[in-house]
Coordinates of C-alpha atoms in Angstrom, one line a residue:
X1 CA 19.1 -19.8 -29.7
X2 CA 18.0 -18.5 -33.1
X3 CA 20.4 -16.1 -34.9
X4 CA 18.8 -13.3 -36.9
X5 CA 20.0 -10.3 -39.0
X6 CA 18.7 -6.9 -38.0
X7 CA 18.5 -4.5 -40.9
X8 CA 19.4 -1.0 -39.9
X9 CA 18.1 2.2 -41.4
X10 CA 21.6 3.1 -42.7
X11 CA 21.7 0.0 -44.8
X12 CA 23.9 -2.0 -42.5
X13 CA 23.0 -5.2 -40.7
X14 CA 23.5 -6.4 -37.2
X15 CA 23.7 -10.0 -36.0
X16 CA 21.1 -10.5 -33.2
X17 CA 19.8 -13.5 -31.3
X18 CA 16.6 -14.3 -29.4
X19 CA 15.4 -11.5 -27.2
X20 CA 15.2 -12.0 -23.4
X21 CA 11.9 -13.0 -21.7
X22 CA 10.3 -11.5 -18.7
X23 CA 9.2 -14.5 -16.6
X24 CA 7.3 -13.2 -13.5
X25 CA 6.7 -10.4 -11.1
X26 CA 5.5 -11.0 -7.6
X27 CA 5.0 -9.0 -4.4
X28 CA 5.5 -10.4 -0.9
X29 CA 1.9 -9.7 0.2
X30 CA -1.4 -9.3 -1.7
X31 CA -2.6 -6.9 1.0
X32 CA -0.4 -3.8 1.4
X33 CA -0.5 -1.6 4.5
X34 CA -0.1 2.1 3.7
X35 CA -2.0 3.3 6.8
X36 CA 0.4 2.2 9.5
X37 CA 2.2 4.9 11.4
X38 CA 5.4 2.9 10.9
X39 CA 6.4 2.0 7.3
X40 CA 5.9 -1.7 6.5
X41 CA 8.5 -3.4 4.4
X42 CA 7.6 -5.4 1.3
X43 CA 9.5 -7.2 -1.5
X44 CA 8.8 -7.0 -5.2
X45 CA 10.5 -9.7 -7.1
X46 CA 11.1 -9.7 -10.9
X47 CA 12.6 -12.6 -13.0
X48 CA 13.9 -12.5 -16.5
X49 CA 15.7 -15.0 -18.7
X50 CA 17.9 -15.1 -21.8
X51 CA 18.7 -18.2 -23.8
X52 CA 22.3 -17.1 -23.9
X53 CA 22.6 -17.2 -20.1
X54 CA 21.5 -15.2 -17.1
X55 CA 24.5 -12.9 -17.4
X56 CA 23.0 -11.5 -20.6
X57 CA 20.0 -10.2 -18.6
X58 CA 21.4 -6.7 -18.0
X59 CA 18.3 -4.8 -16.8
X60 CA 15.0 -5.6 -15.2
X61 CA 12.1 -3.2 -14.4
X62 CA 8.8 -3.1 -12.6
X63 CA 6.0 -0.6 -12.9
X64 CA 3.0 -0.4 -10.7
X65 CA -0.3 0.1 -12.6
X66 CA 1.4 0.8 -15.9
X67 CA -1.0 -1.7 -17.5
X68 CA -4.0 0.6 -16.7
X69 CA -2.8 3.1 -19.2
X70 CA -3.9 5.9 -16.8
X71 CA -1.1 8.1 -15.5
X72 CA -3.3 9.1 -12.5
X73 CA -3.1 5.5 -11.3
X74 CA 0.6 4.8 -11.8
X75 CA 2.3 4.3 -8.5
X76 CA 6.0 3.9 -9.2
X77 CA 8.7 2.4 -11.4
X78 CA 11.9 0.6 -10.3
X79 CA 14.8 -0.6 -12.4
X80 CA 17.8 -2.9 -11.8
X81 CA 20.8 -2.3 -13.9
X82 CA 23.8 -4.6 -14.2
X83 CA 26.2 -1.7 -13.8
X84 CA 25.8 1.9 -12.6
X85 CA 22.9 4.1 -13.6
X86 CA 23.4 4.0 -17.4
X87 CA 19.9 4.9 -18.7
X88 CA 17.9 8.0 -17.9
X89 CA 20.2 9.1 -15.0
X90 CA 18.6 12.5 -14.8
X91 CA 15.3 10.9 -13.8
X92 CA 16.8 8.6 -11.0
X93 CA 15.2 9.7 -7.7
X94 CA 16.8 7.0 -5.5
X95 CA 19.6 4.5 -6.0
X96 CA 20.7 1.5 -4.0
X97 CA 23.9 -0.5 -4.6
X98 CA 23.3 -4.2 -4.5
X99 CA 25.7 -6.6 -2.9
X100 CA 27.1 -7.6 -6.3
X101 CA 27.9 -4.0 -7.3
X102 CA 24.8 -3.6 -9.5
X103 CA 22.3 -0.8 -9.1
X104 CA 18.7 -0.5 -8.2
X105 CA 16.9 2.7 -9.2
X106 CA 13.6 4.4 -8.4
X107 CA 12.3 6.7 -11.2
X108 CA 9.9 9.6 -10.8
X109 CA 9.5 10.3 -14.5
X110 CA 6.3 8.2 -15.2
X111 CA 3.5 9.5 -13.0
X112 CA 3.6 9.9 -9.2
X113 CA 5.7 7.5 -7.2
X114 CA 4.3 6.2 -3.9
X115 CA 7.2 4.0 -2.7
X116 CA 10.7 4.2 -1.4
X117 CA 13.5 1.8 -2.5
X118 CA 15.2 0.3 0.6
X119 CA 17.3 -2.6 -0.7
X120 CA 18.0 -5.0 -3.6
X121 CA 19.2 -8.6 -3.9
X122 CA 20.3 -10.3 -7.1
X123 CA 20.6 -14.0 -7.8
X124 CA 21.3 -16.1 -10.9
X125 CA 20.1 -19.6 -11.7
X126 CA 20.8 -21.1 -15.2
X127 CA 19.4 -18.7 -17.8
X128 CA 17.4 -16.7 -15.3
X129 CA 18.2 -13.7 -13.2
X130 CA 16.1 -12.7 -10.2
X131 CA 16.0 -9.3 -8.6
X132 CA 14.3 -8.6 -5.3
X133 CA 13.5 -4.9 -4.6
X134 CA 13.0 -4.0 -0.9
X135 CA 10.3 -1.3 -0.8
X136 CA 8.2 0.7 1.6
X137 CA 5.0 2.3 0.4
X138 CA 4.1 5.9 1.2
X139 CA 1.1 6.7 3.4
X140 CA -0.3 8.9 0.6
X141 CA -0.9 5.8 -1.5
X142 CA -4.6 5.3 -0.7
X143 CA -6.1 4.6 -4.2
X144 CA -6.8 2.5 -6.0
X145 CA -7.8 0.3 -3.1
X146 CA -8.0 -2.9 -5.2
X147 CA -6.6 -4.4 -8.4
X148 CA -3.2 -2.7 -8.3
X149 CA -1.0 -4.6 -10.7
X150 CA 2.7 -4.8 -11.4
X151 CA 4.2 -5.1 -14.9
X152 CA 7.7 -6.3 -15.8
X153 CA 10.3 -5.4 -18.4
X154 CA 13.6 -7.0 -19.3
X155 CA 16.7 -5.9 -21.4
X156 CA 19.6 -8.0 -22.6
X157 CA 23.2 -6.9 -23.4
X158 CA 22.2 -5.9 -26.9
X159 CA 19.3 -3.8 -25.5
X160 CA 16.8 -6.2 -27.0
X161 CA 13.8 -6.3 -24.7
X162 CA 10.4 -7.7 -23.7
X163 CA 7.7 -5.9 -21.8
X164 CA 5.7 -4.3 -20.4
X165 CA 4.2 -7.7 -19.4
X166 CA 1.4 -7.7 -16.8
X167 CA 1.2 -10.9 -14.7
X168 CA -2.0 -10.0 -12.9
X169 CA 0.1 -9.7 -9.7
X170 CA -2.8 -7.8 -8.1
X171 CA -2.6 -6.4 -4.6
X172 CA -5.0 -4.4 -2.5
X173 CA -4.5 -1.7 0.1
X174 CA -5.8 -1.9 3.7
X175 CA -8.6 0.7 3.8
X176 CA -8.2 3.8 6.0
X177 CA -9.2 3.3 9.6
X178 CA -12.2 5.2 11.0
X179 CA -14.7 4.8 13.9
X180 CA -18.1 6.2 14.8
X181 CA -19.6 6.2 18.3
X182 CA -23.3 6.2 19.3
X183 CA -25.1 6.5 22.6
X184 CA -28.3 4.7 23.6
X185 CA -30.4 6.4 24.8
X186 CA -29.0 9.7 23.5
X187 CA -31.2 11.6 25.9
X188 CA -33.0 10.5 29.2
X189 CA -34.4 11.9 32.4
X190 CA -33.4 11.2 35.9
X191 CA -36.1 9.7 38.0
X192 CA -36.8 10.1 41.7
X193 CA -34.1 8.9 44.1
X194 CA -35.7 5.6 44.8
X195 CA -35.3 4.6 41.1
X196 CA -32.1 3.3 39.5
X197 CA -29.7 5.8 37.9
X198 CA -29.8 6.4 34.1
X199 CA -27.7 3.7 32.3
X200 CA -26.2 4.6 28.9
X201 CA -24.8 2.2 26.4
X202 CA -22.0 3.5 24.2
X203 CA -21.1 1.6 21.0
X204 CA -18.1 1.9 18.7
X205 CA -18.4 1.0 15.0
X206 CA -15.0 0.8 13.3
X207 CA -14.4 0.5 9.6
X208 CA -11.3 0.0 7.5
X209 CA -8.0 -1.3 8.9
X210 CA -7.9 -5.1 9.5
X211 CA -10.6 -7.2 10.9
X212 CA -9.0 -7.2 14.4
X213 CA -9.5 -4.1 16.5
X214 CA -8.4 -2.9 19.9
X215 CA -10.6 -0.5 21.9
X216 CA -9.8 2.0 24.6
X217 CA -12.6 4.2 26.1
X218 CA -12.5 7.3 28.3
X219 CA -15.2 9.7 29.2
X220 CA -17.3 11.6 31.8
X221 CA -17.3 10.5 35.4
X222 CA -14.6 8.0 35.0
X223 CA -15.9 6.1 32.0
X224 CA -13.4 3.3 30.9
X225 CA -13.6 0.2 28.8
X226 CA -11.7 -2.0 26.4
X227 CA -14.4 -3.5 24.1
X228 CA -16.7 -2.3 21.3
X229 CA -19.5 -1.6 23.8
X230 CA -19.4 0.0 27.2
X231 CA -22.1 1.0 29.7
X232 CA -22.1 3.7 32.3
X233 CA -24.7 4.8 34.9
X234 CA -25.2 8.4 35.7
X235 CA -26.9 10.0 38.7
X236 CA -26.2 13.7 37.9
X237 CA -27.6 15.7 35.0
X238 CA -25.6 17.1 32.1
X239 CA -23.9 16.2 28.9
X240 CA -21.9 12.9 29.2
X241 CA -19.0 12.4 26.7
X242 CA -17.6 9.1 25.6
X243 CA -14.4 8.9 23.5
X244 CA -13.1 5.7 21.9
X245 CA -9.7 5.1 20.4
X246 CA -9.6 2.1 18.0
X247 CA -6.3 0.6 16.9
X248 CA -5.7 -1.6 13.9
X249 CA -3.0 -2.2 11.3
X250 CA -0.5 -0.1 13.1
X251 CA -2.6 3.1 13.4
X252 CA -5.4 4.6 15.4
X253 CA -8.7 6.4 14.9
X254 CA -10.8 8.3 17.5
X255 CA -14.5 8.8 17.8
X256 CA -16.7 10.6 20.3
X257 CA -20.4 10.7 21.2
X258 CA -22.6 12.3 23.9
X259 CA -25.6 11.4 26.0
X260 CA -27.8 14.1 27.6
X261 CA -29.0 13.3 31.1
X262 CA -31.8 15.7 32.0
X263 CA -32.4 16.5 35.7
X264 CA -35.6 16.1 37.7
X265 CA -37.7 19.2 37.4
X266 CA -38.5 21.1 40.5
X267 CA -41.8 20.3 42.0
X268 CA -44.3 23.2 42.1
X269 CA -46.6 23.2 45.2
X270 CA -49.9 24.8 44.6

């Protein structure tokens, strides 16, 4: 690598060499689930190199949405350090010891953090060091829904560095799950006994979640069903309630609607 002289403010010089390079940052899925009732694990992988050898890469960091330059959109910063917590220890919210004795750290000092650090794995190949952070995202992470990016940063043993580099590692969030319910007809009259009972069609319209939905219906007079549309015939007047529970992406949403069945008016004999 190239050797250079660093001129210090006190007039001394320090021999330096090429700074390290941040090579890539990736996430295990481009679609992240933060709506599931059970946390979903993901892996964020960062790679950095040094011309003097991978052992000279002493720290790697990732920062979600740092590149947006908007603190309200920052969603967490993680750091791997070759030794123990040696930089900014007061701001370390979580630490995990990797199998090789190195340390992974979650910081809460740069905007809100919406992830938990669960594990770390470190590997070396040639001049490159790779760190894989195991993470789980918090359910409160609901925005931005799209274009969340991850930037990377690398230090060497002289604390030369490169970053924050954005690799356009964009990921999106699964939208929150919701469902509405409608009845057709919403109101109808019973007819004389020699006519059929009043049939009502109940329709569930889900949004958010994933494109695959499971349905479960309950309601007045034994209404049941397992699809987006159910029908029920009624022979007695009153308000008929239908409730649908929709499941998707590890969570559920509930919607209700009603239909009014109006009784036969009494006949007036003149």
